Coordinates of C-alpha atoms in Angstrom, one line a residue:
M1 CA 88.9 -174.5 64.9
E2 CA 88.0 -178.1 65.8
E3 CA 87.3 -179.2 62.2
N4 CA 90.5 -177.6 60.9
N5 CA 92.5 -179.4 63.7
K6 CA 90.9 -182.6 62.6
M7 CA 91.9 -182.1 59.0
K8 CA 95.4 -181.3 60.2
N9 CA 96.0 -183.9 62.9
E10 CA 93.6 -186.8 62.6
P11 CA 95.3 -189.9 61.1
V12 CA 94.5 -190.0 57.4
N13 CA 93.1 -193.5 57.3
K14 CA 90.6 -192.6 60.0
L15 CA 89.9 -189.1 58.6
M16 CA 89.1 -190.6 55.2
L17 CA 86.6 -193.0 56.7
Q18 CA 85.0 -190.2 58.8
M19 CA 84.6 -188.0 55.8
G20 CA 84.2 -190.6 53.2
V21 CA 81.4 -192.7 54.6
P22 CA 78.9 -189.8 54.8
M23 CA 80.0 -188.7 51.3
I24 CA 79.6 -192.2 49.9
L25 CA 76.1 -192.5 51.4
S26 CA 75.3 -189.0 50.0
M27 CA 76.4 -189.9 46.5
A28 CA 74.7 -193.3 46.6
L29 CA 71.4 -191.6 47.6
Q30 CA 71.9 -189.1 44.7
A31 CA 71.9 -192.2 42.4
V32 CA 68.8 -193.4 44.2
Y33 CA 66.8 -190.5 42.7
N34 CA 67.0 -191.9 39.2
I35 CA 66.7 -195.5 40.2
V36 CA 63.5 -194.8 42.2
D37 CA 62.0 -192.8 39.4
S38 CA 62.7 -195.6 36.9
A39 CA 61.4 -198.3 39.3
F40 CA 58.0 -196.6 39.8
V41 CA 57.7 -195.5 36.2
G42 CA 58.5 -199.0 35.0
N43 CA 55.6 -200.3 36.9
M44 CA 53.0 -197.9 35.5
K45 CA 49.8 -199.7 34.2
E46 CA 50.0 -198.0 30.8
G47 CA 53.0 -196.9 28.8
S48 CA 55.7 -198.2 31.1
E49 CA 58.1 -199.3 28.3
A50 CA 57.8 -195.9 26.6
A51 CA 58.3 -194.2 30.0
L52 CA 61.5 -196.1 30.7
N53 CA 62.8 -195.2 27.3
A54 CA 61.9 -191.6 27.9
L55 CA 63.8 -191.5 31.2
T56 CA 66.8 -193.1 29.4
L57 CA 66.8 -190.3 26.8
V58 CA 66.5 -187.4 29.3
F59 CA 69.2 -188.9 31.6
P60 CA 72.2 -187.3 29.8
I61 CA 70.8 -183.8 30.3
Q62 CA 70.1 -184.5 34.0
M63 CA 73.7 -185.7 34.3
L64 CA 75.0 -182.5 32.5
M65 CA 73.2 -180.2 34.9
V66 CA 74.7 -182.1 37.8
A67 CA 78.1 -182.1 36.1
L68 CA 78.1 -178.3 35.9
A69 CA 77.1 -177.9 39.5
I70 CA 79.2 -180.7 41.1
G71 CA 82.3 -179.8 38.9
T72 CA 82.1 -176.2 40.1
G73 CA 81.6 -177.5 43.6
V74 CA 84.7 -179.7 43.3
G75 CA 86.8 -176.6 42.4
V76 CA 85.2 -174.7 45.3
N77 CA 85.8 -177.6 47.6
A78 CA 89.5 -178.1 46.8
L79 CA 90.4 -174.4 46.7
L80 CA 88.5 -173.7 49.9
A81 CA 90.2 -176.6 51.7
R82 CA 93.6 -175.5 50.5
T83 CA 92.9 -171.9 51.5
L84 CA 91.8 -172.9 55.0
G85 CA 94.9 -175.0 55.3
Q86 CA 96.9 -171.8 54.5
R87 CA 94.7 -169.9 57.2
N88 CA 93.6 -167.3 54.7
R89 CA 90.2 -166.4 56.0
E90 CA 89.5 -163.5 53.7
K91 CA 90.2 -165.5 50.5
A92 CA 88.2 -168.5 51.9
S93 CA 85.2 -166.2 52.3
K94 CA 85.5 -165.0 48.7
V95 CA 85.9 -168.6 47.4
A96 CA 82.6 -169.6 49.1
G97 CA 80.8 -166.5 47.9
N98 CA 82.0 -166.9 44.3
G99 CA 80.8 -170.5 44.4
L100 CA 77.3 -169.3 45.2
F101 CA 77.5 -166.7 42.4
L102 CA 78.5 -169.5 39.9
A103 CA 75.6 -171.6 41.1
T104 CA 73.2 -168.8 40.2
V105 CA 74.7 -168.6 36.7
I106 CA 74.4 -172.4 36.2
Y107 CA 70.7 -172.3 37.2
V108 CA 70.0 -169.6 34.6
L109 CA 71.6 -171.8 31.9
C110 CA 69.5 -174.8 32.9
V111 CA 66.3 -172.7 32.7
L112 CA 67.3 -171.4 29.2
F113 CA 67.8 -175.0 28.0
G114 CA 64.5 -176.0 29.6
L115 CA 62.7 -173.3 27.6
F116 CA 64.4 -173.5 24.3
G117 CA 66.5 -176.6 23.8
I118 CA 64.5 -179.7 24.9
K119 CA 62.6 -180.6 21.7
A120 CA 65.6 -180.6 19.4
Y121 CA 67.6 -182.7 21.9
I122 CA 64.9 -185.4 22.4
S123 CA 63.9 -185.6 18.7
S124 CA 67.6 -186.4 17.8
Q125 CA 67.2 -189.7 19.7
T126 CA 63.7 -191.0 18.9
S127 CA 60.8 -190.5 16.5
D128 CA 58.3 -192.2 18.8
S129 CA 55.7 -189.6 19.5
L130 CA 54.7 -191.0 22.9
V131 CA 58.4 -191.3 24.1
L132 CA 59.0 -187.8 22.7
S133 CA 56.1 -186.3 24.7
M134 CA 57.0 -188.0 27.9
S135 CA 60.6 -187.0 27.6
E136 CA 59.8 -183.4 27.1
D137 CA 57.4 -183.3 30.0
Y138 CA 59.9 -184.8 32.4
L139 CA 62.9 -182.9 31.3
R140 CA 61.2 -179.5 31.2
I141 CA 60.2 -179.8 34.9
C142 CA 63.7 -180.9 35.9
C143 CA 65.3 -178.0 34.1
L144 CA 63.0 -175.2 35.2
L145 CA 63.2 -176.3 38.9
S146 CA 66.8 -177.3 38.9
F147 CA 67.8 -174.7 41.5
G148 CA 67.5 -177.4 44.1
V149 CA 70.1 -179.8 42.7
V150 CA 72.4 -176.9 41.6
F151 CA 72.6 -175.1 45.0
F152 CA 72.6 -178.4 46.9
S153 CA 75.8 -179.4 45.0
I154 CA 77.6 -176.1 46.0
F155 CA 76.5 -176.1 49.7
E156 CA 77.4 -179.8 49.9
K157 CA 81.0 -179.0 48.9
L158 CA 81.2 -176.0 51.3
L159 CA 80.3 -178.3 54.1
Q160 CA 82.7 -181.0 52.9
A161 CA 85.6 -178.6 52.6
T162 CA 85.3 -177.9 56.3
G163 CA 85.0 -181.6 57.3
R164 CA 81.2 -181.5 57.9
S165 CA 80.3 -184.1 55.3
L166 CA 77.8 -185.7 57.7
Y167 CA 75.4 -182.7 57.3
S168 CA 75.4 -183.0 53.5
T169 CA 74.4 -186.6 54.0
I170 CA 71.5 -185.6 56.3
G171 CA 70.2 -183.3 53.6
Q172 CA 70.6 -185.9 50.9
V173 CA 68.8 -188.6 53.0
A174 CA 65.9 -186.2 53.6
G175 CA 65.6 -185.4 49.9
A176 CA 65.7 -189.1 48.9
V177 CA 63.1 -190.1 51.4
I178 CA 60.8 -187.3 50.2
N179 CA 61.3 -188.4 46.6
M180 CA 60.5 -192.0 47.4
I181 CA 57.3 -191.0 49.3
L182 CA 56.1 -188.6 46.6
D183 CA 56.8 -190.9 43.6
P184 CA 53.9 -193.3 44.1
I185 CA 51.6 -190.5 45.3
L186 CA 52.2 -188.3 42.3
I187 CA 52.7 -191.1 39.6
Y188 CA 49.9 -193.3 40.6
G189 CA 47.7 -191.4 43.1
F190 CA 47.4 -188.2 41.1
N191 CA 47.9 -190.1 37.8
L192 CA 50.6 -187.7 36.7
G193 CA 52.9 -190.4 35.2
V194 CA 56.4 -189.3 34.2
Q195 CA 55.5 -185.7 35.3
G196 CA 54.8 -187.0 38.8
A197 CA 58.3 -188.6 38.8
A198 CA 59.8 -185.3 37.8
Y199 CA 58.0 -183.3 40.4
A200 CA 58.9 -185.9 43.1
T201 CA 62.6 -185.6 42.1
V202 CA 62.8 -181.8 42.1
I203 CA 60.8 -181.4 45.4
G204 CA 63.3 -183.8 47.1
Q205 CA 66.2 -181.8 45.6
I206 CA 64.8 -178.5 46.8
L207 CA 64.3 -179.8 50.3
S208 CA 67.9 -181.1 50.4
A209 CA 69.2 -177.7 49.3
L210 CA 67.2 -175.8 52.0
L211 CA 68.5 -178.1 54.7
L212 CA 72.1 -177.5 53.6
V213 CA 71.6 -173.7 53.5
V214 CA 70.6 -173.9 57.2
F215 CA 73.6 -176.1 58.1
H216 CA 76.0 -173.9 56.2
M217 CA 74.8 -170.7 57.8
R218 CA 74.9 -172.1 61.3
L219 CA 78.1 -174.3 61.2
N220 CA 80.6 -173.0 58.7
K221 CA 82.3 -170.4 60.8
E222 CA 85.9 -170.8 59.5
F223 CA 85.1 -168.1 56.9
D224 CA 82.8 -165.1 56.7
Q225 CA 79.4 -165.2 54.9
G226 CA 77.4 -162.5 53.2
I227 CA 76.2 -161.3 49.8
T228 CA 79.3 -159.0 49.4
Y229 CA 81.5 -162.1 49.1
M230 CA 79.3 -163.2 46.1
K231 CA 80.8 -160.3 44.0
P232 CA 82.5 -162.0 41.0
N233 CA 86.3 -162.2 41.4
K234 CA 88.0 -163.1 38.1
R235 CA 91.1 -164.5 39.9
I236 CA 89.2 -166.7 42.3
I237 CA 86.8 -167.9 39.5
K238 CA 89.8 -168.8 37.4
E239 CA 91.3 -170.7 40.4
I240 CA 88.0 -172.5 41.0
Y241 CA 87.8 -173.7 37.4
S242 CA 91.5 -174.5 37.1
I243 CA 90.6 -177.3 39.6
G244 CA 86.9 -177.8 38.8
L245 CA 86.9 -177.6 35.0
P246 CA 88.4 -181.1 34.6
A247 CA 85.7 -182.4 36.9
I248 CA 83.0 -180.6 34.9
I249 CA 84.4 -182.0 31.7
A250 CA 84.7 -185.5 33.2
Q251 CA 81.1 -185.5 34.3
A252 CA 79.9 -183.7 31.1
L253 CA 81.7 -186.4 29.1
M254 CA 79.7 -189.0 31.0
S255 CA 76.6 -187.2 29.8
F256 CA 77.9 -187.0 26.2
M257 CA 78.9 -190.7 26.3
V258 CA 75.4 -191.8 27.4
Y259 CA 73.9 -189.6 24.6
A260 CA 76.3 -191.0 22.0
M261 CA 75.5 -194.6 23.2
N262 CA 71.8 -193.8 22.8
L263 CA 72.5 -192.9 19.2
I264 CA 74.7 -196.0 18.7
L265 CA 72.0 -198.2 20.1
K266 CA 69.2 -196.4 18.2
F267 CA 68.9 -199.5 15.9
D268 CA 67.2 -201.4 18.8
A269 CA 65.0 -199.5 21.3
S270 CA 65.1 -202.4 23.8
A271 CA 69.0 -202.3 23.8
Q272 CA 68.8 -198.5 24.2
T273 CA 66.5 -198.9 27.2
A274 CA 68.6 -201.7 28.7
Y275 CA 71.7 -199.6 28.6
G276 CA 69.9 -196.6 30.2
L277 CA 68.6 -198.9 33.0
F278 CA 72.0 -200.4 33.5
Y279 CA 73.7 -197.0 33.7
K280 CA 71.5 -196.2 36.7
V281 CA 72.7 -199.3 38.4
Q282 CA 76.3 -198.5 37.4
Q283 CA 75.9 -195.0 38.9
F284 CA 74.8 -196.5 42.2
V285 CA 78.1 -198.4 42.3
L286 CA 80.4 -195.8 40.8
F287 CA 78.9 -193.0 42.8
M288 CA 80.4 -194.7 45.9
A289 CA 83.8 -194.1 44.2
F290 CA 82.8 -190.5 43.5
G291 CA 81.8 -190.1 47.2
L292 CA 85.2 -191.4 48.4
R293 CA 86.9 -189.2 45.8
D294 CA 85.2 -186.2 47.4
A295 CA 87.0 -187.2 50.6
I296 CA 90.3 -187.8 48.9
T297 CA 90.4 -184.4 47.3
P298 CA 90.0 -182.1 50.3
I299 CA 92.2 -184.3 52.5
I300 CA 95.1 -184.3 50.0
A301 CA 94.5 -180.6 49.1
F302 CA 94.6 -179.5 52.8
S303 CA 97.8 -181.5 53.4
Y304 CA 99.2 -180.1 50.2
G305 CA 98.4 -176.6 51.4
M306 CA 100.3 -177.4 54.6
Q307 CA 103.1 -179.0 52.5
N308 CA 102.9 -182.2 54.6
K309 CA 104.3 -184.8 52.3
K310 CA 103.5 -187.8 54.5
R311 CA 99.8 -186.9 54.8
V312 CA 99.6 -186.4 51.0
K313 CA 101.1 -189.9 50.4
D314 CA 98.8 -191.4 53.0
G315 CA 95.8 -189.8 51.3
I316 CA 96.8 -191.4 48.0
K317 CA 97.4 -194.8 49.6
Y318 CA 94.3 -195.1 51.6
G319 CA 92.1 -193.5 48.9
L320 CA 93.1 -196.2 46.5
I321 CA 92.8 -199.0 49.1
Y322 CA 89.3 -198.0 50.2
T323 CA 88.2 -197.5 46.6
I324 CA 89.2 -201.0 45.6
V325 CA 87.3 -202.5 48.6
L326 CA 84.2 -200.5 47.6
M327 CA 84.4 -201.6 43.9
V328 CA 84.9 -205.3 44.8
L329 CA 81.7 -205.1 46.9
G330 CA 79.8 -203.3 44.2
T331 CA 80.9 -205.8 41.6
L332 CA 79.8 -208.7 43.7
I333 CA 76.3 -207.2 44.3
T334 CA 75.7 -206.6 40.6
E335 CA 77.1 -209.9 39.4
L336 CA 75.0 -211.9 42.0
F337 CA 71.7 -210.1 41.7
P338 CA 71.1 -208.9 38.1
N339 CA 67.6 -210.5 38.1
F340 CA 66.6 -208.5 41.1
F341 CA 67.4 -205.2 39.3
A342 CA 65.6 -206.4 36.2
T343 CA 62.5 -207.1 38.2
L344 CA 62.8 -203.9 40.1
F345 CA 62.6 -201.9 36.8
N346 CA 60.0 -204.3 35.3
A347 CA 62.4 -204.3 32.3
G348 CA 60.0 -206.1 30.0
Q349 CA 61.3 -206.5 26.5
S350 CA 64.7 -205.2 27.4
R351 CA 65.3 -207.7 30.3
I352 CA 67.7 -210.0 28.4
Y353 CA 69.8 -207.1 27.2
F354 CA 69.8 -205.6 30.6
I355 CA 71.0 -208.7 32.4
S356 CA 73.8 -209.3 29.9
A357 CA 74.9 -205.6 30.3
V358 CA 75.0 -206.0 34.1
R359 CA 77.1 -209.2 34.0
I360 CA 79.6 -208.0 31.4
I361 CA 80.1 -204.3 32.2
S362 CA 80.3 -204.9 36.0
I363 CA 83.7 -206.5 35.4
S364 CA 85.0 -203.0 34.7
F365 CA 83.9 -201.5 38.0
L366 CA 87.2 -202.1 39.8
F367 CA 89.2 -200.3 37.1
A368 CA 86.6 -197.5 36.8
G369 CA 86.7 -196.9 40.5
V370 CA 90.5 -196.7 40.6
N371 CA 90.4 -194.2 37.6
I372 CA 87.9 -192.0 39.6
A373 CA 90.3 -192.1 42.7
F374 CA 93.2 -191.1 40.5
Q375 CA 91.2 -188.1 39.3
G376 CA 90.5 -187.1 42.9
V377 CA 94.3 -187.1 43.5
Y378 CA 95.0 -185.1 40.4
Q379 CA 92.4 -182.4 41.3
A380 CA 94.0 -182.0 44.8
L381 CA 97.5 -181.6 43.4
N382 CA 96.5 -179.2 40.5
G383 CA 96.8 -182.0 38.0
G384 CA 94.0 -180.8 35.8
M385 CA 95.5 -182.0 32.5
E386 CA 96.0 -185.6 33.7
S387 CA 92.4 -185.7 35.0
L388 CA 91.1 -184.4 31.7
I389 CA 93.1 -187.0 29.6
V390 CA 91.8 -189.9 31.7
S391 CA 88.3 -188.6 31.4
L392 CA 88.6 -188.3 27.6
L393 CA 90.0 -191.8 27.3
R394 CA 87.2 -193.3 29.4
Q395 CA 84.3 -191.3 28.0
V396 CA 85.2 -190.6 24.4
I397 CA 88.5 -191.6 22.8
L398 CA 88.3 -195.3 23.6
I399 CA 84.8 -196.2 24.5
L400 CA 82.8 -194.6 21.6
P401 CA 84.9 -196.0 18.7
L402 CA 84.9 -199.4 20.3
A403 CA 81.2 -199.4 21.0
W404 CA 80.4 -198.1 17.5
G405 CA 82.7 -200.7 15.9
F406 CA 81.1 -203.5 17.9
S407 CA 77.6 -202.2 17.0
K408 CA 78.4 -202.4 13.3
L409 CA 79.5 -206.0 13.8
V410 CA 76.2 -206.7 15.6
I411 CA 74.1 -205.2 12.8
Q412 CA 76.1 -206.6 9.8
Y413 CA 76.6 -210.1 11.1
D414 CA 73.5 -210.4 13.3
R415 CA 75.6 -210.9 16.4
D416 CA 74.4 -210.7 20.0
V417 CA 74.0 -207.1 21.3
S418 CA 76.1 -208.1 24.3
L419 CA 79.2 -207.8 22.2
I420 CA 78.9 -204.0 22.5
W421 CA 79.1 -204.2 26.4
Y422 CA 82.7 -205.5 26.2
A423 CA 83.8 -202.1 25.0
F424 CA 83.4 -200.8 28.5
V425 CA 85.7 -203.4 30.0
I426 CA 88.4 -202.8 27.5
T427 CA 88.2 -199.0 28.0
E428 CA 88.5 -199.0 31.8
V429 CA 91.4 -201.4 31.8
L430 CA 93.4 -199.3 29.3
S431 CA 92.5 -196.1 31.0
C432 CA 93.7 -197.5 34.4
V433 CA 97.1 -198.2 33.0
V434 CA 97.4 -194.7 31.7
G435 CA 96.1 -193.3 35.0
W436 CA 98.8 -195.2 37.0
V437 CA 101.5 -193.7 34.8
F438 CA 100.1 -190.2 35.4
L439 CA 99.9 -190.8 39.2
R440 CA 103.6 -191.7 39.4
R441 CA 104.5 -188.6 37.3
I442 CA 102.4 -186.2 39.2
E443 CA 103.8 -187.4 42.5
K444 CA 107.3 -186.7 41.4
K445 CA 106.4 -183.3 40.0
K446 CA 104.1 -182.0 42.8
M447 CA 105.6 -183.6 45.9
V448 CA 108.7 -181.4 46.1
F449 CA 108.2 -178.8 48.8
D450 CA 110.6 -175.9 49.4

């Protein structure tokens, strides 16, 4: 097959650009959903500050839904690419089918949370009745209609595993455009407020998913398709999650970290909102690293399946080089234009906190991007434990105690809230050192072919 030959023979530096650029654009556009919602909501005539706070509070659950779907997709992606590299068509068909079965299970879980878990979750972060009401309205819509984002995430990985990342980008672009068109219509025109933002988001996601279904059915011919392949296979599901579980945990820990930071910053609603707004800008930058990671993983996994040591090493080298270039660019943009983002969101009372967060935390982007690239390598080489440890360091073990400790200093000694933002820089630098040690160790352990 032409795509398989490309994965096998195309120079790795060119292949990574061919696959990585569409994935980077796809992930950046995924981040646009939340940025666009916040920008339009922040400019509502009434209740804009409360609406921005509401979107900040619901964001961790949105991230968690995506974590379950994308993490599962990462496992499907790497296992499918490796299986195709081994030319095992029957197993590849079952891997794809079980990925779709798992997507169905994830959607059911999202619906159950949307029906029974929202109120308790939101009320743990705020007692403001207006913010509480807006948060519940927005999150319930996103949960009950989450099948768009869930199935998009799986079909995206099925296309990426066969080298067709361009088509997933087309689907993502279409959804983002629809979202941006519908936001002002539903928020302002129909006066639906935050509910309009939620409907615009899920409609865009559903359209993206439908497009990817069509592309998958017509283009992915390297393996067989059909409902029979969706029959749960314990061995394949175990293999998918042996690769994908660290990715799920990594993204779920991001969700947990944002939730915990909301609790740490609960003493100042403006600081809480500022962090939520900054996180969406940060996502726009770091999602570029995630997009490149999604090229790194199948390229290295395919080469590992072929037992081609040189291509594996090239995948690691160029993956790190391209990631560093992207993160330097992202850092320059955020450091030079923090006022633009503050104006875009109409940040209001949280503007000063937001600008200080942008200027300080952006310093950590280079180290954060390298950590993400490391995890893409680990996942391709079955280094699940190394990926998990780096995630725990970045999202829990280092960041939360540091942020909590700095917040106590801010409260007790009336210090500037910006002190808390330095916790992110310290965390990423230390995690990067650990990640490099793990990379050297996993290369020695995994790069021995019989």
